[in-house]
Coordinates of N, CA and C in Angstrom, one line a residue:
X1 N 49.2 69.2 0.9 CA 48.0 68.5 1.4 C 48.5 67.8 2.7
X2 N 47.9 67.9 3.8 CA 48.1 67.3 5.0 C 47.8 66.2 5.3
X3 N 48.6 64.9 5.9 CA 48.6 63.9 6.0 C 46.7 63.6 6.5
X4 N 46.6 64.7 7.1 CA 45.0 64.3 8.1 C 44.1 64.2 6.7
X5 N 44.2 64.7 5.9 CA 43.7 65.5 4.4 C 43.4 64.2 3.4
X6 N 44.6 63.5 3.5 CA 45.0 62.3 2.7 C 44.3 60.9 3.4
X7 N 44.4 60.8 4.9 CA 43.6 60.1 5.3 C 42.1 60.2 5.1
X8 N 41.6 61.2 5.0 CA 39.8 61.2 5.1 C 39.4 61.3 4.0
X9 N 40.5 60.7 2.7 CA 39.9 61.4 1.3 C 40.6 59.5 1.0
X10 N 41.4 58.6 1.7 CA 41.3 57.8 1.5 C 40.5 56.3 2.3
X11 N 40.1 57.1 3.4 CA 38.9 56.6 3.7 C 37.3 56.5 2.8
X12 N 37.1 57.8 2.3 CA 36.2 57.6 1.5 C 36.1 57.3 0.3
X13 N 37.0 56.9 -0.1 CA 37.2 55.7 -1.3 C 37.2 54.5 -1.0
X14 N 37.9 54.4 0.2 CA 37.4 52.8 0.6 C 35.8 52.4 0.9
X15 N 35.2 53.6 1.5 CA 33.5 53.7 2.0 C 33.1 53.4 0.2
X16 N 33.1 54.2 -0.4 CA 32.8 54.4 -1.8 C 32.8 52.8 -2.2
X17 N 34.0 52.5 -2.4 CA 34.5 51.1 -2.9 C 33.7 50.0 -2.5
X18 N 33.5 50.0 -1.1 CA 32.6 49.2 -0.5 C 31.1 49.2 -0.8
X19 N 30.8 50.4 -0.6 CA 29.5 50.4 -1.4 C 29.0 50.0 -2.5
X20 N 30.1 50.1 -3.4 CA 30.0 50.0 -4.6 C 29.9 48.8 -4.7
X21 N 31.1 47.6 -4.0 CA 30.7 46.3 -4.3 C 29.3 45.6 -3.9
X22 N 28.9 46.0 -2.5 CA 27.6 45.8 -1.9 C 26.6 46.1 -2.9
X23 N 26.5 46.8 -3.8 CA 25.7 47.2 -4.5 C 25.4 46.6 -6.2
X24 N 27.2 46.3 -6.2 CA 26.9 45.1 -7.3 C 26.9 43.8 -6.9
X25 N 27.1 43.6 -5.8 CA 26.4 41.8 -5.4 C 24.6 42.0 -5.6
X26 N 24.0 43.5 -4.8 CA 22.8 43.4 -4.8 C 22.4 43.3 -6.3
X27 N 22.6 44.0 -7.6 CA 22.2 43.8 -8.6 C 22.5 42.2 -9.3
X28 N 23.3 41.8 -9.0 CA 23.4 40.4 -9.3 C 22.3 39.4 -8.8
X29 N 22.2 39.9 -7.3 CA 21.2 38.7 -6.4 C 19.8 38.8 -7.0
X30 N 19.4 39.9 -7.5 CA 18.3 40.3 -7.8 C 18.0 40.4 -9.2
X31 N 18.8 40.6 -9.9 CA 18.6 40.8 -11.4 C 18.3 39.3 -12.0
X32 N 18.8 38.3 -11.7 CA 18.1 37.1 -12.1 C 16.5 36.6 -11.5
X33 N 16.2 37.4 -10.9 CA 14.9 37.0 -10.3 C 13.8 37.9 -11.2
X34 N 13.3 36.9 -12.0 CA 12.4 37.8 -13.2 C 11.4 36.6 -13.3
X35 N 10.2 37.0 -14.2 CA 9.0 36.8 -14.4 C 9.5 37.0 -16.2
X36 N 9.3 35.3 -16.7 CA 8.8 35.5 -18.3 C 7.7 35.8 -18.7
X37 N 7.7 37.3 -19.5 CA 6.3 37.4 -19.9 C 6.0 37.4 -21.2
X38 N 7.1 37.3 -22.1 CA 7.3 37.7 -23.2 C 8.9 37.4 -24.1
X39 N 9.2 38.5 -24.4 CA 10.7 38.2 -25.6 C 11.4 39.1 -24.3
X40 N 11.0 39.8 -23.2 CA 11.7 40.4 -22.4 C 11.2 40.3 -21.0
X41 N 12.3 39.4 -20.1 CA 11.1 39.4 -18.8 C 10.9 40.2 -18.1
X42 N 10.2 40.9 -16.8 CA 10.4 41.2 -15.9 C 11.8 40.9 -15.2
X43 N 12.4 41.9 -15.0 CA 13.0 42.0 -13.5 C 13.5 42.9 -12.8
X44 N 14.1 41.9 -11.6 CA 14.8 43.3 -10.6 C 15.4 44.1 -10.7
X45 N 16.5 44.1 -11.4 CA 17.2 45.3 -12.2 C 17.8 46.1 -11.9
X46 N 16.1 46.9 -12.5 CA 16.6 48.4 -12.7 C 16.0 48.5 -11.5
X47 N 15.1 48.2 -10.4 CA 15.2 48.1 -8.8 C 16.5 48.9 -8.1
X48 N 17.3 47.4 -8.4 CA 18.4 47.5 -7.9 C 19.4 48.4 -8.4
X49 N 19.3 49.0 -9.6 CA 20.0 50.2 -10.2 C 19.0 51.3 -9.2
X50 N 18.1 51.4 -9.6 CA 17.1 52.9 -8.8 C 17.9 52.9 -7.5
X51 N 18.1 52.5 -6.6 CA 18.6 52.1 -5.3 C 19.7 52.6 -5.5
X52 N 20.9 51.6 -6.2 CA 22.1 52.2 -6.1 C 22.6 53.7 -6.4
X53 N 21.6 54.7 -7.0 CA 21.5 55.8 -7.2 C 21.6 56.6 -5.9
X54 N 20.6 56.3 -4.7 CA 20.5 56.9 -3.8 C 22.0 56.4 -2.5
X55 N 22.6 55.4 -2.9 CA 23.9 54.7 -2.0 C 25.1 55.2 -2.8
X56 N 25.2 55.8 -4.1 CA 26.5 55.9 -4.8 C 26.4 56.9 -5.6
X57 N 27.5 57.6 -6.1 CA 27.2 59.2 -6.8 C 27.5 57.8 -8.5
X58 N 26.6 58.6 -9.1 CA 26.9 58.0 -10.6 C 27.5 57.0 -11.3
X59 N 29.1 57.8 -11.0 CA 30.3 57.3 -11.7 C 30.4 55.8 -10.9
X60 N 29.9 55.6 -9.4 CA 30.3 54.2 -8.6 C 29.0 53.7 -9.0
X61 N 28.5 54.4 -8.9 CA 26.9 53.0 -9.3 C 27.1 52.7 -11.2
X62 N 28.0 53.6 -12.0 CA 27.8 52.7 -13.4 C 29.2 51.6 -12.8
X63 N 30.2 52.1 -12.2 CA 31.6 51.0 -12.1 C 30.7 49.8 -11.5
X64 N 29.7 49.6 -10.6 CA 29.3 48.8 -10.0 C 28.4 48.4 -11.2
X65 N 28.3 48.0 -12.0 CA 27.2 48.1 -12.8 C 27.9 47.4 -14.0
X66 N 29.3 47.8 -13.8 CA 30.5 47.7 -15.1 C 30.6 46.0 -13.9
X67 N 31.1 45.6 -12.9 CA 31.4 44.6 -12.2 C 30.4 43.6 -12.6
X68 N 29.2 43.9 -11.9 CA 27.8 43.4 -12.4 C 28.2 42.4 -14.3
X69 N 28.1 43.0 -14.8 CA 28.3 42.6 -16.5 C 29.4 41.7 -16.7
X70 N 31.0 42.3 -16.2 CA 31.8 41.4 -16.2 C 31.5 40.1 -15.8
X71 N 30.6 40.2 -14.7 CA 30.5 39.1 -13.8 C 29.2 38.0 -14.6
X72 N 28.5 38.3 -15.3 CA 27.7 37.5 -16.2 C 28.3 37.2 -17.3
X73 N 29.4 38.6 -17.9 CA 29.7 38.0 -18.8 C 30.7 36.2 -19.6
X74 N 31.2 36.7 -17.8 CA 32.3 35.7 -18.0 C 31.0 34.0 -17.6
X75 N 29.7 34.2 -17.4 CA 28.9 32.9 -17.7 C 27.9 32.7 -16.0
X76 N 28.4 33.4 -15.1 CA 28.1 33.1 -14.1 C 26.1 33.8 -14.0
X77 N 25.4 33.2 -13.6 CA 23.9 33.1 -13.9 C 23.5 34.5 -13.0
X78 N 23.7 35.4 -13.4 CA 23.4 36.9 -12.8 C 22.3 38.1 -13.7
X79 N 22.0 37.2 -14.9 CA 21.6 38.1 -16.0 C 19.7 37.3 -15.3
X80 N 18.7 37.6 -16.2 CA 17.4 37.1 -16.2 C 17.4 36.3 -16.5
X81 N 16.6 35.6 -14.9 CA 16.0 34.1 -15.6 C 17.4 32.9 -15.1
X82 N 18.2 33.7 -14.5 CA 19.9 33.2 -14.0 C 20.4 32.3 -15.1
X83 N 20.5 33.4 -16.1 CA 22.0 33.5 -17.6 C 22.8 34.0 -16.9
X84 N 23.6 33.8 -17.9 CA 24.5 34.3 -18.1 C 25.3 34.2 -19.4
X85 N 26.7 34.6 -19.8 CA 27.5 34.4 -20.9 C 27.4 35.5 -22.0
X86 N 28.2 35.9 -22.9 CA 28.5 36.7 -23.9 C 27.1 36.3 -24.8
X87 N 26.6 35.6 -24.7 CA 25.2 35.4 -25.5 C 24.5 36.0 -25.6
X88 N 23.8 36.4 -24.0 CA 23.1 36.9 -23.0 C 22.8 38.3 -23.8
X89 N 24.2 38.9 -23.7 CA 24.1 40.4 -24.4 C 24.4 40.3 -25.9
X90 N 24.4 39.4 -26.8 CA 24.6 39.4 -27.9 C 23.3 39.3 -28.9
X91 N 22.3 38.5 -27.2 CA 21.0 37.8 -27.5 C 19.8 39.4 -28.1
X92 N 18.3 38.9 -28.4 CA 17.7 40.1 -28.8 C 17.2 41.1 -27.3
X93 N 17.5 40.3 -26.3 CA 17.4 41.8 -24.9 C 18.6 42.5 -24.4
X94 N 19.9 42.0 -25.1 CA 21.3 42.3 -24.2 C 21.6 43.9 -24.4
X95 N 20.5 44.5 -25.0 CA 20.6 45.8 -25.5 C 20.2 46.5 -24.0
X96 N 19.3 46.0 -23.6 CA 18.5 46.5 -22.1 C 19.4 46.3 -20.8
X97 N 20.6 45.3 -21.1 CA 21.7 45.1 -20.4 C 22.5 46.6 -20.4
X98 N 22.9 46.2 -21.8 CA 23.8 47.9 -22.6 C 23.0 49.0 -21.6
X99 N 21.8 49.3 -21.3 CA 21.0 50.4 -21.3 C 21.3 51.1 -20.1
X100 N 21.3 49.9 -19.0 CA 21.6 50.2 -17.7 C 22.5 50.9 -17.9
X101 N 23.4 51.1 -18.0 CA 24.8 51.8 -17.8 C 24.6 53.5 -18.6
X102 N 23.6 54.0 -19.5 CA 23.4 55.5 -19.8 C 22.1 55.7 -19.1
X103 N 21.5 54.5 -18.7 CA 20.5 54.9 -17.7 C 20.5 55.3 -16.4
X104 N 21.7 54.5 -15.4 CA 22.1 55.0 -14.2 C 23.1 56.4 -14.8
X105 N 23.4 56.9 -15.4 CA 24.8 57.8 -15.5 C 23.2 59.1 -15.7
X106 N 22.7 59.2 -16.4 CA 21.7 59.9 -16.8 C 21.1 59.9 -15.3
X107 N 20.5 59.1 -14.8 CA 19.4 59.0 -13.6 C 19.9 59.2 -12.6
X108 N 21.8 58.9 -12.0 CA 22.6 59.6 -11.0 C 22.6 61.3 -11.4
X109 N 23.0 61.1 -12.5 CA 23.7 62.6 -12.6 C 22.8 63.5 -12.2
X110 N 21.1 63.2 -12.8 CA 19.8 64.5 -12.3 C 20.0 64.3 -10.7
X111 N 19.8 63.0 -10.0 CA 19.3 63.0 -8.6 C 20.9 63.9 -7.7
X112 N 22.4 63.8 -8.5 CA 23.2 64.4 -8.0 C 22.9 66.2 -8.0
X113 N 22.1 66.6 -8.6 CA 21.6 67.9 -9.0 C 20.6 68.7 -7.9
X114 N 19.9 68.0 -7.5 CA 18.6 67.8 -6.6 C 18.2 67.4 -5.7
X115 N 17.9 67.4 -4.4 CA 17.1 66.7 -3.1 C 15.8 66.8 -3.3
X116 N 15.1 67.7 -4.6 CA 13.3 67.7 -4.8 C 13.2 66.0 -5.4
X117 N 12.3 65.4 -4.4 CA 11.5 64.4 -4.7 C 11.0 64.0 -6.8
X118 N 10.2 65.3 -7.0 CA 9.6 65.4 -8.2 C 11.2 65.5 -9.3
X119 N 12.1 66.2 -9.0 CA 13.2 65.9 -9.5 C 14.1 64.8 -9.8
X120 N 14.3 63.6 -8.8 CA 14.7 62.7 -8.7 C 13.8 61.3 -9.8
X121 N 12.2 61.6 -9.5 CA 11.1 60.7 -10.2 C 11.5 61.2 -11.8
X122 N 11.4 62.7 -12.4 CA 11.9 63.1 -13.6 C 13.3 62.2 -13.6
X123 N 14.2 62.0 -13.0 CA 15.5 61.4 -13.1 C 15.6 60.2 -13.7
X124 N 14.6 59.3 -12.8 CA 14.1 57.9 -13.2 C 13.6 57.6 -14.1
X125 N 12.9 58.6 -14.5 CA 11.9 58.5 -15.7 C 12.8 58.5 -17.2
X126 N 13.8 59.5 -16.3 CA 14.6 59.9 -18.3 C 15.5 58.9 -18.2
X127 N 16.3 58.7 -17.4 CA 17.3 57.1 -17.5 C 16.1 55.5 -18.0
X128 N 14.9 55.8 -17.7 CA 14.1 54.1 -17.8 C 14.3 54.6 -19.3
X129 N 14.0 55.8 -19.6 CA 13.4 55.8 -20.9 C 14.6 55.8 -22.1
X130 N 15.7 56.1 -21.4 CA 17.3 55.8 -22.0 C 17.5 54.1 -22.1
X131 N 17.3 53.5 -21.3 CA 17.5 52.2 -21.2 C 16.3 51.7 -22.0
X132 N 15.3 52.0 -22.3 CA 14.1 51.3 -23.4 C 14.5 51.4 -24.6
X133 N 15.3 52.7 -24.9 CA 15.9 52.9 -26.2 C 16.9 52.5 -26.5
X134 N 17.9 52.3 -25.8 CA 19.2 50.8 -26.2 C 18.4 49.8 -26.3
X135 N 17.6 49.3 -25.4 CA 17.3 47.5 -25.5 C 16.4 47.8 -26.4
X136 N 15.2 48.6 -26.9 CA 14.5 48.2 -28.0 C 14.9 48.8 -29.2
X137 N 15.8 49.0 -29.7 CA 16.8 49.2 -30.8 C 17.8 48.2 -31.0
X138 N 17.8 47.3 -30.1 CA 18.8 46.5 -30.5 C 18.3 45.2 -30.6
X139 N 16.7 45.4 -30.2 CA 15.8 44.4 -30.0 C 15.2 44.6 -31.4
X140 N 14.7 45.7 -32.0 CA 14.5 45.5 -33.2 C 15.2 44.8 -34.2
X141 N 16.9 45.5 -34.1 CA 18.1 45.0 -35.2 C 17.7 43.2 -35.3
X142 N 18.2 43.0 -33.7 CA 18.5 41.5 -33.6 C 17.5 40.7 -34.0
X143 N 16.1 40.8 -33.5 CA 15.3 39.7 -33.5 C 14.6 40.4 -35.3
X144 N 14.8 41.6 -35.8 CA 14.5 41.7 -37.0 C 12.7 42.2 -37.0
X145 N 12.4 43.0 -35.8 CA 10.7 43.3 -35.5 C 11.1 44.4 -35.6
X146 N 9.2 45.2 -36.4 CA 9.3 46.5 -36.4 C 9.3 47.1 -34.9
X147 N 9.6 48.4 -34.9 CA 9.2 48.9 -33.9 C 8.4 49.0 -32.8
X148 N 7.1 49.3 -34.2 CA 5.7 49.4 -33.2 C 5.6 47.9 -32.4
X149 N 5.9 47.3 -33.0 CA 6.2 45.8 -32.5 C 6.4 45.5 -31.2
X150 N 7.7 45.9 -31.3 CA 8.9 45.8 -30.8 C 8.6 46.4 -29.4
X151 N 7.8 48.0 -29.3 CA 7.7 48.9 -28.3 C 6.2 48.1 -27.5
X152 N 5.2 47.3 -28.0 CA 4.0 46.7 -27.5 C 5.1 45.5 -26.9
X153 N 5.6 44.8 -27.1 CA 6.4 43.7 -26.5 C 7.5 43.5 -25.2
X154 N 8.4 45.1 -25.9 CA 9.1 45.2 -24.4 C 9.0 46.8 -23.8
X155 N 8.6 47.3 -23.6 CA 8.1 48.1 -23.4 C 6.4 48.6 -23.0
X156 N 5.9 49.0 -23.2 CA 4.4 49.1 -22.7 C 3.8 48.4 -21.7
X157 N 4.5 47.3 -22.1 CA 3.9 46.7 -20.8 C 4.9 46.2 -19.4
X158 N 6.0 47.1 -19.2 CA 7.0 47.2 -18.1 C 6.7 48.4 -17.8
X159 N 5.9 50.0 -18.1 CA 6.2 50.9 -17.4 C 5.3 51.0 -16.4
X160 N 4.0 50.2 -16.2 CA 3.5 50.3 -14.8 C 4.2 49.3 -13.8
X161 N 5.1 48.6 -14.0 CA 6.0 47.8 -12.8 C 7.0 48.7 -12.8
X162 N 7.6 49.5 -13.8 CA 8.9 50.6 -13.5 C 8.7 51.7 -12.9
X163 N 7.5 52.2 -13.0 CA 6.6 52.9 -12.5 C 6.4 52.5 -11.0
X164 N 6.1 51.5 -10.5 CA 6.4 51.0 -9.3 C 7.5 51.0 -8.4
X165 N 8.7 50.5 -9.3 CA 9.8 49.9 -9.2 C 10.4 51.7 -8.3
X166 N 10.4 52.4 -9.5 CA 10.4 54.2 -9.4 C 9.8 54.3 -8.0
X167 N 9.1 54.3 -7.9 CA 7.9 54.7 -6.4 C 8.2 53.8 -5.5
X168 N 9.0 52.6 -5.3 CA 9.9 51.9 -4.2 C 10.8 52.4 -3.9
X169 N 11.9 52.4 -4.9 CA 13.4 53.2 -4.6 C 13.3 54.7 -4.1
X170 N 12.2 55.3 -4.5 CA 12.3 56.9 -3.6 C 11.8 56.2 -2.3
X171 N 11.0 55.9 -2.0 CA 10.5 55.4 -1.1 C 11.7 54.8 0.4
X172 N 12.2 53.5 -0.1 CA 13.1 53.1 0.8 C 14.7 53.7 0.5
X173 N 14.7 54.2 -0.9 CA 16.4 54.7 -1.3 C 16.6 55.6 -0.1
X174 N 15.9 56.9 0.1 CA 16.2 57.9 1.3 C 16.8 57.3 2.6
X175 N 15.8 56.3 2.7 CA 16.2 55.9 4.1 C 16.9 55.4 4.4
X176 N 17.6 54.5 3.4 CA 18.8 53.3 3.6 C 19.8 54.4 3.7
X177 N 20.1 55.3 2.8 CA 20.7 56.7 2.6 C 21.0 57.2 3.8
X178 N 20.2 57.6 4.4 CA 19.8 58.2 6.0 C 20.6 57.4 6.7
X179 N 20.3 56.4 6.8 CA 20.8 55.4 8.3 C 22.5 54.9 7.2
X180 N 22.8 55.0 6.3 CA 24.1 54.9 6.4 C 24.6 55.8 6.5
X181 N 24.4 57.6 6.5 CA 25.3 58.3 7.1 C 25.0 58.3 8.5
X182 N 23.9 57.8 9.4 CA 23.7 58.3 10.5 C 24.7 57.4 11.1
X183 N 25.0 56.4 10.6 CA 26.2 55.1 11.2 C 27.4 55.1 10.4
X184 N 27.7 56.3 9.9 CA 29.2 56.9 9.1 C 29.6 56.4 8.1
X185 N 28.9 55.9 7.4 CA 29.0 54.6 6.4 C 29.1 55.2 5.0
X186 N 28.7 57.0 5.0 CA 28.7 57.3 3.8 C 28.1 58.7 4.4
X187 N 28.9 59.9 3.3 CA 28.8 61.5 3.7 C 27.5 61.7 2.9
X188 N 27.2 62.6 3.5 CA 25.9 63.6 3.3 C 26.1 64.2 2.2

């Protein structure tokens, strides 16, 4: 392998790396900015997960995602509602915490497959619907509610804002996408 070879393959791990952090400060800054509506609030989130899909191949947006958690875990106010601590995820939503992480890996992996639009939206759709099923399974266990319950409470009434949320991130994910390879920031 040629020194020129080793350089441009460790540059783009540092690009990578970088991204990755920028992307788990953005999930932090935003993931506490929620709306209580219920036993599960609104929030930014899974936004800011949809997003890091289109800036990072999978495996960097779950490791950024892995940083993210550490970083609440250890108490610092980054979770909903600006929690934090081992509670947080012990509590009856910390399942929807859990979720993010087979949700982006699931919702990278289709959009890594694909540049069709309708492709990408199926992507979002099967990872949201991966993350509704860790947090409302562990939302049943913990707080001890049936399902049907369980799915009118945290669920049904988030898929027209995720539904949104979905139709933002295609929307501006491309272009942020766009303008950081057009300024070298990240390969095509």
């Amino acid at each position: 392998m040629s020194h020129q070879t080793t350089e441009l393959q460790r540059k783009a791990k540092i690009s990578d790396l970088s991204r990755a952090g920028v992307m788990a400060a953005v999930i932090c800054v935003l993931s506490p900015l929620s709306i209580p509506i219920g036993p599960v609030p609104i929030s930014l989130a899974t936004l800011a997960i949809y997003l890091s899909l289109y800036l990072l191949s999978w495996q960097w947006a779950v490791g950024s995602l892995f940083v993210y958690l550490l970083i609440g875990m250890i108490g610092m106010p980054v979770f909903s509602g600006f929690s934090g601590g081992i509670g947080k995820l012990m509590g009856p939503t910390g399942g929807y915490i859990i979720g993010f992480f087979p949700m982006a890996a699931a919702a990278g992996w289709i959009l890594q497959k694909s540049s069709k639009h309708w492709i990408h939206f199926l992507g979002f759709v099967v990872g949201t619907a991966i993350c509704y099923a860790f947090g409302t399974a562990w939302f049943c266990y913990e707080s001890q509610t049936p399902l049907a319950a369980a799915l009118s409470a945290c669920v049904i009434p988030f898929i027209p804002g995720d539904f949104l949320k979905i139709m933002l991130a295609m929307a501006i994910g491309p272009l942020i996408r766009k303008q950081l390879i057009q300024a070298g920031l990240m390969k095509a």
